[in-house]
Amino acid sequence: MGAVTLCAAAALAAPGARAADAPAYAFAADARAVPGATGTADAVRLAPGTTYRSTLSDAARTYYRLELDGASNTYVSVTAVPRSGAALDAGDGIRVSVQDADGLSCSSFDSATVGATGSPRPLTAWGAREIDAGRSLCRTAGTYYVVVERARPESASGQPWDLELAPVSEPPLARPGATRAPGAWDSATPAPPTGEAVDRPGGAGFATAAPVGPGAWRGRIVPGQTLFYRVPVGWGQQPDATVEIGSTGGRSADYVGAALSLTLHNPVRAEVESAQTGYGGTQKSAALAPVPPVAHANRYAVSAPVNGMRFAGSYYLVVHLAAQVGEEFGDGPYGVVLRVGVRGTARSGPGYAGESVPRGIFGAGASGGTGGHGGDLGLRVLAAGGIGAGSALLLGLAVWTVTARRRDAAQIRANAQNPTA
C-alpha cells in the first residue's frame, strides 16, 4: 500500500506538468454530496464524523444544519477550492461561523484568503460551538447552523467553488480541568533537522495527506500546486517545520513575493500558524514560528497560535507554490524539502468523558482519553532510538496510516447505519 501511494503521489508531480495542470485538490473519497441552502429552512443536516462535499455558488451565504447536544464541543472545518486559473485578489476567500437558532454567533467568523499573490489554492476556515462556562450563548442542546460565505462577496464572479466540510465532536472532560491557558513555555526557535532527506511526495488534500514524522522529507511541486502532510503530535509536544525550495540553476532579475507558503493546521483542520517567503530563482526557506506544547487549556488563550494547540492528534502541514512562479521561472517541477520536528515527550491526555466523533481524532499518543489514529504505536516508533528518518520510520508511519484508515472505515460503516439527513 505504501509503495502504491508513493508512486501515485510521484506521478502527480511528474516533470513537464504545467502550472495550469497542477494537481487538483483531492476530496475525501467517501465524502457525501450535499447541497448548500440559501436559507436556514432548507439547510441539510451535517453529522460529526462524516465528510461532506458541496459548492459555494455565488455571493450569498450558504447554510448547513447541526443538531447538537448540550455537552460536547463541535468544530466544522470548510475547505473551499477556487477553480484553477481563476483571477483572484488578495482578499478573496471564505468566512465560516456557527450560529444558533436565533442568529447569534457561537464563534467569530473565521476567514481564509488567498493572500498577496492571488494564487488559487485550497482555503480552509472553521466554525465552532463550544460549551464554555464563561459564555451563556450556545450552551443548550438544539439546532445550530454552519454559515459559509465569500470573504469579499462583492468580488464573486458567479463561478462556483467546491467545498469540503468536516464536522468533528469533542466530548467534555471527565473531571473539571484548568480554565486558563498555561503560562510560560519554550518559545525558542529550534534548529531544523539536518541530514539526508527521504523521498516523501505530499498528498493532494487533507484526506490524502502524506504521513511524516521528525526528519527531512523531499518532494516535488509545480506552480499552483498544494501539498499536504500530516504528523502525529501528542499531548505536551510541540511541532515545528521549515520548508525549502531549490534554485532553478539559472539567473533572473524577476521575483515573486509570497511565492512559497507553509501552514500548520490542527486535527480539526483549523489554521494554527503560517509562514511564507518570496522567490527569485535561488533557494529560499520559510519556517513556522514556535507554537506552545499541546494542552487542553490552550483553548482559553486569546491568540490564535496558542488557542489552536488544544488537541493531540494529526497536525497538518500544507505547502503551496504560487502559480506566478511558473510565469517567471518555468513550469518546474521544483524540489522542496520539508524539515519537521516534534519536541517533548508525549504524555497522558486530559481524560475525556466519552469518545470523540470521529473516534480517536484527538488521541495520538494519548492515554486516559480517546485512542486511535495508531497514535501510541506511531509515536513510539518515532521516539524509539531518536529515529529521524529512514526505513524504520517509514514503516512506523505506514502502520499508523493503515490503523487510521481501518478506524475511519469503521466510522463510515457506523454512520451508514445511522443516516443523518
XYZ file of C-alpha atoms in Angstrom:
421
model
C 0.000 0.000 0.000
C 2.802 2.400 0.923
C 4.638 1.804 -2.365
C 1.482 2.383 -4.387
C 0.809 5.607 -2.523
C 4.341 6.877 -3.113
C 4.225 6.056 -6.826
C 0.830 7.687 -7.281
C 1.945 10.823 -5.473
C 5.137 10.953 -7.521
C 3.082 10.833 -10.714
C 1.221 13.948 -9.607
C 4.469 15.919 -9.637
C 5.880 14.406 -12.832
C 8.284 16.559 -14.881
C 6.666 18.567 -17.638
C 3.490 19.412 -15.697
C 2.376 22.976 -16.315
C 1.061 25.415 -13.676
C -2.384 25.268 -15.279
C -2.248 21.480 -14.911
C -1.301 21.472 -11.217
C -2.987 18.514 -9.483
C -6.463 19.340 -8.201
C -7.499 19.124 -4.567
C -8.207 15.525 -3.515
C -11.577 15.413 -1.777
C -12.200 12.591 0.687
C -13.175 9.504 -1.315
C -16.144 8.858 0.980
C -17.359 12.481 1.031
C -21.147 12.689 0.875
C -22.526 15.217 -1.631
C -24.984 17.693 -0.100
C -26.483 20.942 -1.396
C -25.873 24.212 0.367
C -29.060 26.122 1.223
C -29.654 29.816 0.716
C -31.622 29.936 3.975
C -31.862 28.030 7.235
C -35.273 26.498 6.488
C -33.837 24.203 3.808
C -30.434 23.588 5.392
C -29.214 19.977 5.164
C -28.060 18.334 8.370
C -24.363 17.600 8.890
C -23.250 14.925 11.355
C -19.856 14.795 13.081
C -17.677 12.016 11.742
C -18.928 12.326 8.157
C -17.135 14.341 5.477
C -19.282 16.276 3.005
C -18.827 17.813 -0.417
C -20.801 20.846 -1.545
C -20.477 24.089 -3.504
C -20.446 27.812 -2.795
C -22.110 29.107 -5.917
C -22.428 32.870 -5.553
C -22.119 35.857 -3.244
C -24.951 34.752 -0.936
C -24.470 32.997 2.368
C -24.784 29.217 2.319
C -26.261 27.308 5.264
C -25.963 23.807 6.729
C -27.680 22.443 9.852
C -26.337 20.829 13.024
C -28.304 19.004 15.730
C -26.170 19.233 18.877
C -26.303 18.008 22.465
C -25.715 20.227 25.460
C -22.343 18.806 26.487
C -19.986 18.343 23.522
C -17.930 20.854 21.583
C -18.442 20.791 17.830
C -15.994 22.051 15.202
C -16.707 22.359 11.480
C -13.887 22.997 9.025
C -14.691 24.142 5.499
C -12.149 23.868 2.693
C -13.006 25.919 -0.392
C -11.338 25.156 -3.710
C -11.322 28.011 -6.266
C -11.121 26.902 -9.879
C -7.597 26.646 -11.322
C -6.699 29.748 -13.295
C -9.335 31.910 -11.570
C -8.477 35.610 -11.299
C -8.402 36.358 -7.564
C -7.475 39.334 -5.413
C -5.518 39.086 -2.172
C -8.672 39.373 -0.039
C -10.688 36.731 -1.879
C -11.534 33.704 0.244
C -14.191 32.332 2.595
C -15.669 33.065 6.006
C -17.194 30.435 8.290
C -19.216 30.624 11.516
C -21.652 28.587 13.617
C -24.892 30.296 14.695
C -27.759 29.335 16.979
C -31.459 29.264 16.032
C -31.755 32.978 16.875
C -28.974 34.028 14.521
C -26.428 34.636 17.288
C -22.859 33.599 16.535
C -21.360 30.850 18.675
C -17.958 31.695 17.223
C -16.489 34.650 15.415
C -16.349 34.392 11.642
C -13.048 32.716 10.752
C -11.676 33.607 7.343
C -9.060 32.286 4.932
C -7.857 34.285 1.921
C -5.523 33.607 -0.996
C -3.047 36.313 0.037
C -0.795 38.677 -1.871
C -0.152 36.550 -4.956
C -3.837 35.801 -5.601
C -2.790 32.255 -6.500
C -5.828 29.893 -6.450
C -5.390 27.259 -3.736
C -7.457 25.313 -1.195
C -8.600 27.666 1.598
C -9.692 26.334 4.996
C -11.641 28.176 7.687
C -13.618 26.821 10.640
C -16.542 27.494 12.938
C -17.225 26.128 16.427
C -19.918 25.596 19.042
C -18.077 25.333 22.358
C -19.535 24.697 25.800
C -17.790 27.449 27.741
C -18.645 28.193 31.355
C -17.771 31.823 30.699
C -20.399 32.241 27.975
C -24.175 31.987 28.130
C -24.660 31.569 24.370
C -24.857 28.263 22.519
C -24.763 26.047 25.615
C -28.043 24.176 25.142
C -28.957 21.189 23.001
C -30.774 22.060 19.804
C -30.458 23.216 16.216
C -27.472 25.234 15.020
C -26.295 26.374 11.609
C -22.970 26.454 9.770
C -22.725 29.644 7.721
C -20.314 29.844 4.770
C -19.771 32.875 2.543
C -17.193 34.607 0.388
C -14.786 36.833 2.294
C -15.388 39.535 -0.347
C -18.911 38.919 -1.699
C -18.663 41.952 -3.934
C -15.860 40.310 -5.930
C -17.642 36.998 -6.535
C -17.704 36.271 -10.259
C -20.518 33.723 -10.149
C -18.061 30.861 -10.660
C -18.799 28.207 -8.009
C -16.187 26.970 -5.566
C -16.175 23.364 -4.427
C -16.370 22.802 -0.665
C -15.285 20.028 1.686
C -16.914 20.150 5.139
C -15.633 18.060 8.055
C -17.613 18.321 11.332
C -15.998 16.927 14.496
C -17.387 16.413 18.013
C -15.235 16.663 21.156
C -16.598 15.189 24.410
C -16.384 17.045 27.728
C -13.701 16.237 30.270
C -14.390 13.514 32.816
C -13.289 15.902 35.574
C -13.058 19.703 35.633
C -9.777 20.955 34.213
C -7.854 24.205 34.046
C -9.791 27.179 32.703
C -6.752 29.311 31.928
C -4.132 28.792 29.266
C -0.768 27.564 30.576
C 1.770 30.291 31.338
C 5.350 30.326 30.113
C 6.508 27.800 27.527
C 9.668 27.251 25.494
C 9.299 29.727 22.629
C 12.872 29.402 21.368
C 13.157 28.722 17.650
C 14.611 25.229 17.240
C 17.179 24.372 14.588
C 15.535 22.402 11.772
C 16.520 18.740 11.440
C 19.555 18.121 9.261
C 20.718 15.102 7.318
C 19.768 13.405 4.088
C 16.151 13.991 3.080
C 13.921 10.972 2.471
C 11.630 10.963 -0.584
C 8.078 11.612 0.571
C 5.695 13.091 -2.054
C 2.917 15.140 -0.480
C -0.780 14.371 -0.731
C -3.300 16.483 -2.620
C -5.762 17.069 0.238
C -6.403 16.562 3.941
C -7.779 13.083 3.301
C -4.675 12.017 1.364
C -2.076 13.895 3.424
C 1.234 12.011 3.452
C 2.245 10.879 6.967
C 5.615 12.181 8.156
C 7.491 12.361 11.436
C 10.591 14.174 12.693
C 13.209 14.423 9.958
C 13.743 15.785 6.456
C 11.331 14.875 3.655
C 11.842 15.569 -0.054
C 9.155 16.125 -2.662
C 8.379 17.867 -5.968
C 5.916 20.665 -6.579
C 4.704 22.565 -9.650
C 3.482 26.168 -9.620
C -0.115 26.375 -8.421
C 0.118 23.061 -6.562
C -0.624 22.462 -2.857
C 0.936 19.564 -0.929
C -0.483 18.091 2.287
C 1.416 16.233 5.024
C 0.358 15.076 8.483
C 2.408 14.469 11.597
C 1.269 12.831 14.873
C 1.631 15.188 17.847
C 0.882 14.032 21.391
C -0.238 15.949 24.468
C 2.646 18.089 25.710
C 4.515 18.087 22.408
C 5.497 20.993 20.136
C 5.624 20.580 16.359
C 7.828 22.775 14.203
C 8.571 22.823 10.494
C 10.578 24.529 7.782
C 10.056 24.232 4.026
C 12.814 24.844 1.483
C 12.593 25.317 -2.277
C 15.582 24.693 -4.519
C 17.195 27.043 -7.012
C 16.407 26.985 -10.725
C 20.069 26.814 -11.668
C 19.858 29.999 -13.738
C 19.852 33.717 -13.105
C 16.861 36.018 -13.152
C 16.007 39.540 -12.148
C 12.410 38.500 -11.562
C 10.941 37.971 -8.110
C 7.616 36.638 -6.815
C 6.595 37.791 -3.343
C 4.908 35.263 -1.026
C 5.725 32.575 -3.569
C 6.067 29.674 -1.145
C 3.842 29.214 1.901
C 3.738 26.724 4.771
C 0.691 26.438 7.032
C 0.115 24.366 10.166
C -3.428 23.082 10.816
C -4.606 21.274 13.937
C -6.580 17.971 13.998
C -9.885 19.738 13.213
C -8.106 21.490 10.309
C -8.135 24.935 11.938
C -5.164 27.083 10.934
C -2.641 27.494 13.750
C 0.371 29.236 12.208
C 1.740 30.087 8.771
C 4.931 31.313 7.112
C 5.871 32.375 3.614
C 8.789 33.538 1.527
C 9.376 35.202 -1.816
C 11.280 33.527 -4.633
C 13.792 34.907 -7.097
C 15.158 31.719 -8.595
C 17.605 30.919 -5.789
C 16.973 28.601 -2.851
C 14.717 30.006 -0.136
C 13.088 28.736 3.056
C 10.104 29.551 5.280
C 9.896 28.454 8.923
C 6.891 28.359 11.226
C 7.110 30.478 14.361
C 7.278 28.368 17.547
C 3.961 27.115 18.927
C 3.252 26.001 22.513
C 3.040 22.400 23.695
C -0.334 20.769 23.041
C -2.604 21.294 26.057
C -6.369 21.149 26.536
C -6.308 24.506 28.360
C -4.692 26.299 25.395
C -8.252 26.900 24.159
C -8.594 29.656 26.754
C -5.804 31.725 25.173
C -6.674 34.760 23.084
C -4.008 34.438 20.395
C -4.746 32.039 17.543
C -1.427 30.136 17.539
C -1.847 29.227 21.218
C -5.621 28.729 21.040
C -5.268 26.266 18.178
C -2.850 23.971 20.044
C -5.692 22.444 22.086
C -5.722 18.863 20.771
C -3.393 15.929 20.358
C -3.727 14.117 17.050
C -2.743 14.533 13.409
C -1.446 18.019 12.665
C -1.309 19.019 9.014
C 1.489 20.813 7.167
C 0.267 22.422 3.929
C 2.745 23.690 1.323
C 1.684 25.898 -1.614
C 3.755 27.232 -4.511
C 2.165 30.250 -6.193
C 1.118 29.905 -9.822
C 3.077 33.071 -10.649
C 6.329 31.192 -10.081
C 5.621 29.290 -13.286
C 5.167 32.524 -15.216
C 8.516 33.889 -14.058
C 10.747 30.844 -13.699
C 9.196 27.996 -15.649
C 6.785 25.144 -15.091
C 9.084 23.043 -12.917
C 8.659 20.787 -11.058
C 10.654 22.345 -8.211
C 12.355 20.390 -5.478
C 11.117 21.061 -1.943
C 12.364 19.759 1.393
C 10.129 19.740 4.467
C 12.060 19.616 7.752
C 9.834 18.515 10.633
C 10.487 18.475 14.362
C 8.379 17.319 17.318
C 9.779 18.444 20.682
C 8.918 16.940 24.024
C 7.671 13.576 25.245
C 4.035 12.667 24.707
C 2.123 12.446 27.967
C -1.317 11.262 29.001
C -4.319 13.222 27.791
C -6.851 15.252 29.786
C -9.284 12.363 30.292
C -12.413 12.741 28.178
C -15.815 11.576 29.439
C -16.577 9.755 26.219
C -15.418 9.285 22.644
C -14.780 11.892 20.013
C -16.540 11.676 16.646
C -14.805 10.523 14.536
C -13.385 8.163 17.106
C -9.781 8.748 18.156
C -9.205 12.025 16.306
C -7.683 13.603 19.441
C -5.878 10.503 20.598
C -2.415 10.442 19.000
C -0.054 9.315 21.695
C -2.580 9.968 24.456
C -3.895 7.773 27.228
C -6.819 8.365 29.522
C -8.826 9.669 26.589
C -9.722 8.626 23.082
C -7.279 6.336 21.356
C -6.841 5.894 17.649
C -5.001 7.135 14.571
C -2.484 4.487 15.579
C -1.139 7.288 17.754
C 0.534 5.328 20.526
C 2.286 2.973 18.134
C 3.227 5.702 15.683
C 4.704 7.921 18.373
C 6.603 5.049 19.968
C 8.197 4.336 16.598
C 9.062 7.995 16.116
C 10.625 8.188 19.556
C 12.493 4.878 19.510
C 16.205 5.451 19.372
C 15.785 9.046 18.259
C 14.918 7.935 14.739
C 14.630 10.955 12.447
C 14.236 9.373 9.021
C 14.769 6.131 7.174
C 13.079 2.817 6.596
C 12.138 2.151 10.237
C 10.345 5.476 10.464
C 8.574 4.945 7.161
C 7.420 1.540 8.394
C 6.040 3.052 11.580
C 4.256 5.768 9.639
C 2.788 3.146 7.295
C 1.405 1.195 10.265
C -0.030 4.414 11.698
C -1.706 5.221 8.364
C -3.227 1.744 7.944
C -4.560 1.811 11.509
C -6.141 5.221 10.920
C -7.790 4.067 7.690
C -9.253 0.996 9.391
C -10.665 3.201 12.141
C -12.113 5.607 9.590
C -13.702 2.719 7.671
C -15.378 1.519 10.872
C -16.682 5.041 11.480
C -18.061 5.218 7.938
C -19.944 1.932 8.434
C -21.393 3.236 11.702
C -22.532 6.459 10.007
C -24.152 4.474 7.192
C -26.265 2.625 9.743
C -27.422 5.937 11.220
C -28.445 8.318 8.368
C -28.187 11.997 9.251
C -30.447 13.715 6.768
